[in-house]
GROMACS .gro file of C-alpha atoms in nm:
model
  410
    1UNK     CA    1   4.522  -1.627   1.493
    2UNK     CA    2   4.367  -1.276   1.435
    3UNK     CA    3   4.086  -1.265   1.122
    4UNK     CA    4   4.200  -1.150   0.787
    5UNK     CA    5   4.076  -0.781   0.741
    6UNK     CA    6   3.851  -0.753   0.509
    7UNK     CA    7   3.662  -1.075   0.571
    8UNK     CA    8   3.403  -1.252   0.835
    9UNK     CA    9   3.369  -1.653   0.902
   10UNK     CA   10   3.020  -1.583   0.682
   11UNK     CA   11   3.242  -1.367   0.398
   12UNK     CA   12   3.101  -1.390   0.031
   13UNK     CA   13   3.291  -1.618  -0.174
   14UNK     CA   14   3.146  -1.581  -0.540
   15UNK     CA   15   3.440  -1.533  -0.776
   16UNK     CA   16   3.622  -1.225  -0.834
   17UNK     CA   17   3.576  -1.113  -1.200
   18UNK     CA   18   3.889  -0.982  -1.379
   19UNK     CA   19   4.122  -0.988  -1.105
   20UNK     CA   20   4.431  -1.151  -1.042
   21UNK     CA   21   4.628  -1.222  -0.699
   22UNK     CA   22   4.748  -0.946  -0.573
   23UNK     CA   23   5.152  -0.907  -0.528
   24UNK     CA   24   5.169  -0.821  -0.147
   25UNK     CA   25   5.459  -0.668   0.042
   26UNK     CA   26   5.503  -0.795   0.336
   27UNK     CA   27   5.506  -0.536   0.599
   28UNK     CA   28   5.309  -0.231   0.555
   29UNK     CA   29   5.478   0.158   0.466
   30UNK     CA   30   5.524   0.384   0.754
   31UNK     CA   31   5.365   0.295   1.127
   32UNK     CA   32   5.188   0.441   1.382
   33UNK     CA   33   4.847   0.292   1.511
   34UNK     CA   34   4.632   0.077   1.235
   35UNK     CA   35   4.305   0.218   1.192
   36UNK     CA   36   4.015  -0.026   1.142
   37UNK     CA   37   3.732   0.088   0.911
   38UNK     CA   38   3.439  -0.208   1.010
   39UNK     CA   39   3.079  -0.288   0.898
   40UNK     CA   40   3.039  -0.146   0.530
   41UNK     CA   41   2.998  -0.409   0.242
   42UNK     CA   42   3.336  -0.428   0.109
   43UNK     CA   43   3.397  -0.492  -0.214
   44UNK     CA   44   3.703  -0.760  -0.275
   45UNK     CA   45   3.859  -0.905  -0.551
   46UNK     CA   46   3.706  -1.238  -0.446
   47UNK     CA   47   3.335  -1.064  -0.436
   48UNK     CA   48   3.137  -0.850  -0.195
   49UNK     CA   49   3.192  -0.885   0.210
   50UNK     CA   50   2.844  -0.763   0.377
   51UNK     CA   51   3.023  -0.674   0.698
   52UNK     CA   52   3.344  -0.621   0.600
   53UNK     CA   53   3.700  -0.485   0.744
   54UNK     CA   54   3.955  -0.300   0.620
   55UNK     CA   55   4.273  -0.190   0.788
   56UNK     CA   56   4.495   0.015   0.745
   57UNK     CA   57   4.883   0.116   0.873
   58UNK     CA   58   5.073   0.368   0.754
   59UNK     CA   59   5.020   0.381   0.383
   60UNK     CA   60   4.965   0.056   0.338
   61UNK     CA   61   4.605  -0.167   0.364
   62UNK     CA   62   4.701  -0.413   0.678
   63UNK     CA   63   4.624  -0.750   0.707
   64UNK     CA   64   4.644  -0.823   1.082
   65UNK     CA   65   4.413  -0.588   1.385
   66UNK     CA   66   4.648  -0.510   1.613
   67UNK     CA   67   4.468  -0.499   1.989
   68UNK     CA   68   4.536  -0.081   2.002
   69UNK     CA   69   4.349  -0.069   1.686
   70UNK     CA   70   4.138   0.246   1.626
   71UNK     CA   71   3.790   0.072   1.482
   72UNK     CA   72   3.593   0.342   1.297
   73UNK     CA   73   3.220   0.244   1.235
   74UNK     CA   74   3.103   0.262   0.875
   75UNK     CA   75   2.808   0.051   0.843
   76UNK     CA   76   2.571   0.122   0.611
   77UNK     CA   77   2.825   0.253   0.337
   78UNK     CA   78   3.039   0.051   0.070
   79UNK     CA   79   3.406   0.053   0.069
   80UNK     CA   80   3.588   0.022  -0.284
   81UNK     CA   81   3.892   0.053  -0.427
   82UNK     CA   82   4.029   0.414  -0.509
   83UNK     CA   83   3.899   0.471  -0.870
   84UNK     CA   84   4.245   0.457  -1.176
   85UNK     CA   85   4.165   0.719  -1.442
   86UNK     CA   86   4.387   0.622  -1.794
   87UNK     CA   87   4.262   0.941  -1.996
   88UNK     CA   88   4.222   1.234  -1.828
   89UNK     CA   89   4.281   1.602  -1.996
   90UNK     CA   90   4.206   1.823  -1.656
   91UNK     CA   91   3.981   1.930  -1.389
   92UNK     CA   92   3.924   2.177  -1.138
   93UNK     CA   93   3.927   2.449  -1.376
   94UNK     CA   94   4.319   2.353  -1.481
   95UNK     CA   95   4.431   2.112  -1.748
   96UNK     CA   96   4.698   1.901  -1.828
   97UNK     CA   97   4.839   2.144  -2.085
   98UNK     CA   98   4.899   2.391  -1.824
   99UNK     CA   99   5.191   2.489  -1.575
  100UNK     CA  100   5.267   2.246  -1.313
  101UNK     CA  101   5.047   2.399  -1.091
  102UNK     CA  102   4.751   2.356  -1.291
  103UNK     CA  103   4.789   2.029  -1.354
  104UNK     CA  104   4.846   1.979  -0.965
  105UNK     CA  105   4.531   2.161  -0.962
  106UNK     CA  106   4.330   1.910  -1.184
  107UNK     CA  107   4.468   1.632  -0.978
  108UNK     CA  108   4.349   1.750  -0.637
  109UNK     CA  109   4.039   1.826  -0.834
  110UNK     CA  110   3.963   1.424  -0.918
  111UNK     CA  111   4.109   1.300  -0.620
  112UNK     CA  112   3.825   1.478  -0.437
  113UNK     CA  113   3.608   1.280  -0.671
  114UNK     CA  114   3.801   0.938  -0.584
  115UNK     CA  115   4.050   0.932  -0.815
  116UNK     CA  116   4.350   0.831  -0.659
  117UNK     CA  117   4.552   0.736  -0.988
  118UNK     CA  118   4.565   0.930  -1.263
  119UNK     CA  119   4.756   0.884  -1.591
  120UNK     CA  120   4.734   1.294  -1.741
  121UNK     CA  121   4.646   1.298  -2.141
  122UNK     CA  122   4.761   1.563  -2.372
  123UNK     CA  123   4.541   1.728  -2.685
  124UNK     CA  124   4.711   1.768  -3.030
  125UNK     CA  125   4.990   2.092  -3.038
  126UNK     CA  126   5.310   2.133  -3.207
  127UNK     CA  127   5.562   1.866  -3.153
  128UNK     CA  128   5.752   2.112  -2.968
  129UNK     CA  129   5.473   2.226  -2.718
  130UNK     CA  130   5.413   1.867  -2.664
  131UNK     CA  131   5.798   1.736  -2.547
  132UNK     CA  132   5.826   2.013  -2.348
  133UNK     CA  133   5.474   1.939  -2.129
  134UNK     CA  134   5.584   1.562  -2.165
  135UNK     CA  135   5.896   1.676  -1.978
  136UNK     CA  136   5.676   1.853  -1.753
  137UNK     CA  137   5.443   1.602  -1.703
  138UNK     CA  138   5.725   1.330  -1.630
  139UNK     CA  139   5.865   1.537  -1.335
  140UNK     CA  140   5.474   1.563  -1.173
  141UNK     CA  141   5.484   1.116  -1.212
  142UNK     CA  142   5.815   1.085  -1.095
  143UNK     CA  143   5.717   1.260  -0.751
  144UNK     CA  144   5.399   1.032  -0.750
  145UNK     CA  145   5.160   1.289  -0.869
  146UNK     CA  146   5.053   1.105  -1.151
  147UNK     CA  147   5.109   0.769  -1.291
  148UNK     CA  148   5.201   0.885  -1.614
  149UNK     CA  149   5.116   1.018  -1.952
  150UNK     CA  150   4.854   0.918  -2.245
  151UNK     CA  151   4.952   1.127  -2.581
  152UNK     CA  152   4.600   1.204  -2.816
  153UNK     CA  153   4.704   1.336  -3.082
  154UNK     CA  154   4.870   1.461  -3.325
  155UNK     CA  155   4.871   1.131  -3.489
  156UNK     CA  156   4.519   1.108  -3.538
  157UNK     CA  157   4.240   1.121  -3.821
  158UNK     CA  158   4.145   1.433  -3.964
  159UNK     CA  159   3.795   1.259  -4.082
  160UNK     CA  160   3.749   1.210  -3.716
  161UNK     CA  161   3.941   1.443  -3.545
  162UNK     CA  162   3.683   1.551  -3.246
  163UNK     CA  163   3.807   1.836  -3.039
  164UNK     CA  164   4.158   1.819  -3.193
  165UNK     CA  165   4.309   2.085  -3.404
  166UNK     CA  166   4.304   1.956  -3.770
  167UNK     CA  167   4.587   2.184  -3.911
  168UNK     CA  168   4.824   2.045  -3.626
  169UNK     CA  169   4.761   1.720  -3.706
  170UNK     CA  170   5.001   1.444  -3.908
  171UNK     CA  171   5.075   1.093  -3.957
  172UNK     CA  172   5.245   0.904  -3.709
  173UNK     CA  173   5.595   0.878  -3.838
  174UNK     CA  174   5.764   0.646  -3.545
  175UNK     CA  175   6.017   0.875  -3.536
  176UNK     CA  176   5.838   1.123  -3.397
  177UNK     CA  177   5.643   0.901  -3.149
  178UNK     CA  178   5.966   0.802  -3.051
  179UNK     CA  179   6.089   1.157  -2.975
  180UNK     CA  180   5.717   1.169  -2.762
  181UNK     CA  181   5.802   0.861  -2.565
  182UNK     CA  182   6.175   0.987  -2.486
  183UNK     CA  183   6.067   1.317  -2.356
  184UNK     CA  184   5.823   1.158  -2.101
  185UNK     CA  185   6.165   1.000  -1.968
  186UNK     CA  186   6.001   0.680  -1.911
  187UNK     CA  187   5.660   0.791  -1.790
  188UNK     CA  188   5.472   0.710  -2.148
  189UNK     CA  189   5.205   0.482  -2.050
  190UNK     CA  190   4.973   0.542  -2.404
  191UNK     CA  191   4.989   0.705  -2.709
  192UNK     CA  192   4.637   0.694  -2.911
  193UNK     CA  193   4.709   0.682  -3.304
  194UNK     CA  194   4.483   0.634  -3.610
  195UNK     CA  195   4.701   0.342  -3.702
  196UNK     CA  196   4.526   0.325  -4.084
  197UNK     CA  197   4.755   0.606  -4.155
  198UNK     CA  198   5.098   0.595  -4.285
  199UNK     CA  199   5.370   0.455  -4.027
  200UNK     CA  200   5.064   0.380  -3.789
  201UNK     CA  201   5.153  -0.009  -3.803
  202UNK     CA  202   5.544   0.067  -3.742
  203UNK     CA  203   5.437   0.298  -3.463
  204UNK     CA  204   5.227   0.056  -3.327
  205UNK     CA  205   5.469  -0.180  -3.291
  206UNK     CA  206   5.750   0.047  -3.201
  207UNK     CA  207   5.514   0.185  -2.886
  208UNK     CA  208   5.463  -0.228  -2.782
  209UNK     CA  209   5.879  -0.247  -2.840
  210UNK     CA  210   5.891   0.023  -2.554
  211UNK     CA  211   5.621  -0.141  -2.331
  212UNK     CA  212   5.425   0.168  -2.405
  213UNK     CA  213   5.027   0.089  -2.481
  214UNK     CA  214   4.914   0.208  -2.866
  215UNK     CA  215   4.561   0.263  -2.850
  216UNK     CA  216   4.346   0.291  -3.147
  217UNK     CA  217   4.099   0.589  -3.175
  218UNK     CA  218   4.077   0.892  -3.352
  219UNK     CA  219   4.022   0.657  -3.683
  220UNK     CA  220   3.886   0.593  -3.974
  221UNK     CA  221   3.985   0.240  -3.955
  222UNK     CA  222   3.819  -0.041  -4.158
  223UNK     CA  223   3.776  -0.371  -3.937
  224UNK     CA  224   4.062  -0.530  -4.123
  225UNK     CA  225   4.285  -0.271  -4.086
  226UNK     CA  226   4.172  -0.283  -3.738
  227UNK     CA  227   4.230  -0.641  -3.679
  228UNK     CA  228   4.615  -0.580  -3.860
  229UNK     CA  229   4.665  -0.293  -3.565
  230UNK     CA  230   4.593  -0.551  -3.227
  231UNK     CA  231   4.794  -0.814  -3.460
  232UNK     CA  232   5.114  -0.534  -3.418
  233UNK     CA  233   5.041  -0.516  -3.069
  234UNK     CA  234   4.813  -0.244  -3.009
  235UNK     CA  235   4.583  -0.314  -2.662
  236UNK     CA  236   4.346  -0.062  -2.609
  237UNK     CA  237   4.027   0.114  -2.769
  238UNK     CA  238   4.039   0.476  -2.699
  239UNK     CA  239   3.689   0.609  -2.587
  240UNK     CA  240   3.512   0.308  -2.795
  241UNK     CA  241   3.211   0.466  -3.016
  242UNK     CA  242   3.307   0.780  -3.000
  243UNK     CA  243   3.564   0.924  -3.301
  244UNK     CA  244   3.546   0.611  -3.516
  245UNK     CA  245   3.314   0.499  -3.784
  246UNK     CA  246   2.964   0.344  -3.654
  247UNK     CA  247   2.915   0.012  -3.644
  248UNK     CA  248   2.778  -0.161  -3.988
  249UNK     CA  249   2.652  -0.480  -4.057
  250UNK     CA  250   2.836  -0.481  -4.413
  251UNK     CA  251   3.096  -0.270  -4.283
  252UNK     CA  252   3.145  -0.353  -3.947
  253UNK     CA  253   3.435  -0.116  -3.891
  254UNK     CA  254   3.683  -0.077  -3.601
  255UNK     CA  255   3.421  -0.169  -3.316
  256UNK     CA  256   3.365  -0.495  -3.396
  257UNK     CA  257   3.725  -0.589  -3.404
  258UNK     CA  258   3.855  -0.438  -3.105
  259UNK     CA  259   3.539  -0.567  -2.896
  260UNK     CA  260   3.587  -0.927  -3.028
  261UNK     CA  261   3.974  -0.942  -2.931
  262UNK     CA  262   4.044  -1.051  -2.632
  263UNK     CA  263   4.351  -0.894  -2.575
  264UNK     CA  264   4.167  -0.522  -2.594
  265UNK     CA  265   4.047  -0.295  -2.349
  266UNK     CA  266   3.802  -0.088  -2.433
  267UNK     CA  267   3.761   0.230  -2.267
  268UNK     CA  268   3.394   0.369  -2.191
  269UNK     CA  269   3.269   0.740  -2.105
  270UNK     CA  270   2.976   0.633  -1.896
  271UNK     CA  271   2.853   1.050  -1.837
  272UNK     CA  272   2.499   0.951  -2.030
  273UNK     CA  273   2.613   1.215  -2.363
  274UNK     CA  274   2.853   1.045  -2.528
  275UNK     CA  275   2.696   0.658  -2.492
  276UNK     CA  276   2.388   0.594  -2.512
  277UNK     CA  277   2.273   0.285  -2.256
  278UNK     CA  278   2.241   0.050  -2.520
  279UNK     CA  279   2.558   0.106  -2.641
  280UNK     CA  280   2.723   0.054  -2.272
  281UNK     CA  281   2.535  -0.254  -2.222
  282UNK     CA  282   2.674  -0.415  -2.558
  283UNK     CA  283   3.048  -0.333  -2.497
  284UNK     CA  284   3.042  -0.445  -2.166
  285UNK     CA  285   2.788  -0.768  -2.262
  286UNK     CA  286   3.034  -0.855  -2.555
  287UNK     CA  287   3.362  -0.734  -2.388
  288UNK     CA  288   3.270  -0.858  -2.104
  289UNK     CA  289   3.306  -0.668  -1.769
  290UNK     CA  290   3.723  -0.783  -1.734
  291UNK     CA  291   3.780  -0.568  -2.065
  292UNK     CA  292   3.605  -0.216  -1.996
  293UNK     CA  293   3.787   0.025  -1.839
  294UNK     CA  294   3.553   0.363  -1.766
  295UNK     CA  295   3.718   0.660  -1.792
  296UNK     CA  296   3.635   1.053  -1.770
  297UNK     CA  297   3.824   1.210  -2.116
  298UNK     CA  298   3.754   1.482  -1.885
  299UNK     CA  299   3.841   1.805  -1.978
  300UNK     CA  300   3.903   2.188  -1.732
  301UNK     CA  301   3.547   2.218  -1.663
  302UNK     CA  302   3.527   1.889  -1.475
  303UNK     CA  303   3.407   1.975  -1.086
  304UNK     CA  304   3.422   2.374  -1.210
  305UNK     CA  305   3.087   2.440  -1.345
  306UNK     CA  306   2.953   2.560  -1.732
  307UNK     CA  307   3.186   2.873  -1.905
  308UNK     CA  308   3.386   2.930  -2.169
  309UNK     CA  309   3.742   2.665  -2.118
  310UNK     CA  310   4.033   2.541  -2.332
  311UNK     CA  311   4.104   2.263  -2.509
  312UNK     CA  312   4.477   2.251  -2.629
  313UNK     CA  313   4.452   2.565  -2.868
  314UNK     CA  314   4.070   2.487  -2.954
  315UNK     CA  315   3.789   2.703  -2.744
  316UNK     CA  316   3.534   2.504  -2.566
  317UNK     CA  317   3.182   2.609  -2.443
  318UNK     CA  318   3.037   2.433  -2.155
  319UNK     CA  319   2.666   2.400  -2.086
  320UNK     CA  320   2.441   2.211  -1.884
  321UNK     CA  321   2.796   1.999  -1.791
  322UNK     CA  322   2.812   1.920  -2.192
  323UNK     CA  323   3.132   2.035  -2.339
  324UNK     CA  324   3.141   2.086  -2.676
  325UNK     CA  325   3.377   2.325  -2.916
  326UNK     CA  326   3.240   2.711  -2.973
  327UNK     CA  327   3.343   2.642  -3.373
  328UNK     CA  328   3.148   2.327  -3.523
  329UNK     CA  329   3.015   2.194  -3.221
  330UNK     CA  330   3.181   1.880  -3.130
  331UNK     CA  331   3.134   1.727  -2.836
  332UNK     CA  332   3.542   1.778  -2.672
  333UNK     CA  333   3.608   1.579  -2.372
  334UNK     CA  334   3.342   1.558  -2.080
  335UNK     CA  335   3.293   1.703  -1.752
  336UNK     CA  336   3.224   1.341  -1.597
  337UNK     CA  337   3.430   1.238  -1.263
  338UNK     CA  338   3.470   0.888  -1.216
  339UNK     CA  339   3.208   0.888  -0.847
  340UNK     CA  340   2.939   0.993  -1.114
  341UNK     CA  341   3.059   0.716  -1.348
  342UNK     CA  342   3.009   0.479  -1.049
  343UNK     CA  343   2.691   0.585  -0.956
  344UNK     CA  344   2.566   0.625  -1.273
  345UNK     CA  345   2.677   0.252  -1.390
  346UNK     CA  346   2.478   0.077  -1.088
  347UNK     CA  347   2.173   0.307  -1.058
  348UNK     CA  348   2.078   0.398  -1.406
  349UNK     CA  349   2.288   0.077  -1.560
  350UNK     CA  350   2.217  -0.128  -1.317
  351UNK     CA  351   2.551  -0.308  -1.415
  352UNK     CA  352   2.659  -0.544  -1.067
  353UNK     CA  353   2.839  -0.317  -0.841
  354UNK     CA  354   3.188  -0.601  -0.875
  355UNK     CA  355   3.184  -0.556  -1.225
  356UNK     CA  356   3.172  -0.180  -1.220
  357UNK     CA  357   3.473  -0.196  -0.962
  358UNK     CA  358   3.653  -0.390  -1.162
  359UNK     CA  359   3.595  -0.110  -1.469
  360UNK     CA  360   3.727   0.181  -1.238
  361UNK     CA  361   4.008  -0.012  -1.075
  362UNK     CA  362   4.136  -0.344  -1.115
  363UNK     CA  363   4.106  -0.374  -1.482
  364UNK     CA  364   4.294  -0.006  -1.549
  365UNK     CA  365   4.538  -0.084  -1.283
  366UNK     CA  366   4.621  -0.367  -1.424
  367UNK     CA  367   4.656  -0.235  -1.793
  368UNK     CA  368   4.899   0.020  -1.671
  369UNK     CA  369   5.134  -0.312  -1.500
  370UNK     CA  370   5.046  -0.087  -1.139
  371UNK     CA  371   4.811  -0.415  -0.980
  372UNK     CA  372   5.087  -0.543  -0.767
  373UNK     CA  373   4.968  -0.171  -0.544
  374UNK     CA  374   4.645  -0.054  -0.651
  375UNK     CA  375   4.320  -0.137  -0.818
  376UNK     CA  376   4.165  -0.330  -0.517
  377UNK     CA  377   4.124  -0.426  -0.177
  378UNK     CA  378   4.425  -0.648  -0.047
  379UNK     CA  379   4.673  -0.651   0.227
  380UNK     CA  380   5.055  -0.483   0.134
  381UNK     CA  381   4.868  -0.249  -0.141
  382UNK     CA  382   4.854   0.124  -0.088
  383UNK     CA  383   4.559   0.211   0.125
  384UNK     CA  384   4.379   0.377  -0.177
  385UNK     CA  385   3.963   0.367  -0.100
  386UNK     CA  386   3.682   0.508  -0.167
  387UNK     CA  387   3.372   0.499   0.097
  388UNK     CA  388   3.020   0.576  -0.075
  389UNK     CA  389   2.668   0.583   0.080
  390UNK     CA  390   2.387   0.340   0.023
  391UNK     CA  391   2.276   0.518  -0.270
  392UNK     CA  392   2.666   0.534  -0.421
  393UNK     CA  393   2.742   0.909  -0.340
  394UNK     CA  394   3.070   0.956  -0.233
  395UNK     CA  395   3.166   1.043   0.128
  396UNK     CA  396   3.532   0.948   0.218
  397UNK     CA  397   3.817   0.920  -0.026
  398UNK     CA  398   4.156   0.808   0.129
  399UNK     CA  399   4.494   0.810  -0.051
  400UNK     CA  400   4.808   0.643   0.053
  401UNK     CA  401   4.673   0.596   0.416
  402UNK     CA  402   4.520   0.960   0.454
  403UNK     CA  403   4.204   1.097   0.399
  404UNK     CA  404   4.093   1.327   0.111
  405UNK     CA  405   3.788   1.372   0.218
  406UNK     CA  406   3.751   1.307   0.545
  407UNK     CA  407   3.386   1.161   0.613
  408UNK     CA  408   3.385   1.258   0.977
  409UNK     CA  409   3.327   0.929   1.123
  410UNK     CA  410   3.361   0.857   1.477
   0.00000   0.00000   0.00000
């Protein structure tokens, strides 16, 4: 009987956190040889193999060796899951507001950086602008570009508005979300809304009619109105901390109630400027590490360097990697790339690698109903992985079976 890949007779058995069986298929895509990577400490739903294996055939991880297996040596590196990004406005010097080409261009740009799903977010525009580029968009996810499309804005806050263009902003009238969630032809996986606003509660539940996630952000929220909005159905806390009112202990606002629900998922921007570490360490000590998804909110000048970028219609000023608008001076979007969200969370956060696995895959995966292929580790998913040195820099990203970046292992 050949041994399951991924595992030794001395494997680690501690409990996976967050995770749920995987649905398998039960032969993998395509053929050709299986390829074998063996010895790095491989990171399962089920917890952390020291001397792991992980094979793969086709597109597909494998669960069998076969005996003309190509083994590839890659001890003394960790093998993860390729990283799922649910709010992402561009990279590579391209955005998600862009052509199709430059939002092809932002993808390649985070896959380099181990992103190997990728749900593209919009900024507030004109209704207009915004069904056409969901139309757009759709046509990029329906040839497996992307895995769909998060709409910030326009129905957002102006009192807390960010990097979003106040006079293009307006309630969220669930008509108009509905004409948004039509034009993506299916592909709507989130729409963020201020849901104290008028028609934010119908919206909210129209969105969870669709199977589409409302996430609240952009808001000037109370904690009971908060509480009402997850009662309607809405799931997610867009970039918690940041756009929302601080947390009080008379008024304890939107951040209490969305951490202390247990049906939320809060997302984090773990780039060290727009959370500080005590901050991270609450959400994910009160969360709890099954309900934080990291994210980048990146914006153009992610993996392009410091300049002068848009966001949407707004002009943005990068420096030192900080984005932040050229009029008022809010911080719009990041820079970060989900590798330097990784490394960042175990060496400076020193959060436990599993749990910080479980905040760039399985948990976001999951949220978007895609855990049955990606997200972690298991035979019958794609062969999406991510293989990092001992100090968590990234060498190897492989998507779908082929490499990314190739780490030129023999």
């Amino acid at each position: 009987m050949a041994t399951p890949l991924g595992a030794r007779d001395s494997a680690d058995t501690r409990p996976g956190r967050g995770a749920r069986p995987a649905t398998t298929h039960p032969e993998p895509a395509g053929g050709g040889r299986t390829t074998v990577l063996a010895g790095a400490r491989v990171v399962l739903p089920t917890g952390t193999v020291p001397d792991g294996r992980i094979g793969v055939t086709g597109t597909r991880i494998s669960d069998a060796t076969p005996a003309d297996a190509r083994v590839v040596d890659v001890r003394g590196h960790w093998l993860v899951p390729g990283f799922v990004d649910i709010h992402n406005h561009g990279g590579g010097g391209a955005s998600f507001s862009g052509t199709a080409e430059d939002a092809l261009r932002a993808v390649r740009a985070h896959r380099r950086h181990g992103t190997t799903t990728l749900v593209a977010s919009t900024v507030t525009d004109d209704m207009d602008v915004l069904v056409r580029q969901a139309g757009l968009l759709s046509e990029l996810a329906e040839q497996g570009d992307l895995a769909g499309i998060h709409f910030e804005g326009p129905f957002i806050s102006p009192c807390r508005k960010g990097a979003h263009s106040e006079k293009l902003l307006r309630d969220p009238d669930p008509a108009e979300v509905r004409k948004l969630i039509d034009a993506a032809r299916g592909r709507a996986r989130m729409v963020t809304l201020a849901t104290e606003l008028p028609g934010g509660l119908a919206s909210v539940r129209l969105l969870a009619e669709h199977g589409v996630i409302a996430a609240v952000g952009h808001t000037d929220a109370t904690y009971e109105q908060t509480v009402e909005a997850v009662e309607a159905g809405a799931t997610v806390a867009t970039h918690l901390f940041n756009a929302m009112p601080a947390l009080g202990h008379r008024t304890p606002g939107p951040i209490a109630a969305l951490l202390e629900d247990e049906r939320v998922t809060v997302e984090l921007i773990n780039d060290g400027v727009h959370l500080h570490p005590a901050a991270l360490e609450l959400a994910f000590r009160h969360a709890g590490p099954h309900r934080v998804a990291f994210i980048t909110d990146a914006m153009d000048a992610a993996g392009a360097g410091d300049g002068r970028y848009l966001l949407g219609p707004l002009e943005v000023e990068v420096s030192e990697g900080v984005a932040r608008l050229v009029e008022g001076g809010s911080i719009a979007g990041s820079t970060l790339t989900l590798d330097r969200a990784f490394q960042r969370a175990v060496t400076v956060d020193r959060l436990p690698v599993e749990d910080v696995v479980a905040a760039l895959s399985a948990n976001p995966a999951r949220l978007l109903g895609m855990d049955d292929r990606v997200g972690s580790l298991e035979p019958g998913k794609d062969a999406d992985l991510v293989l990092l040195d001992e100090d968590f820099a990234l060498k190897g990203v492989m998507r779908r079976g082929e490499w990314v970046i190739d780490p030129q292992l023999s």
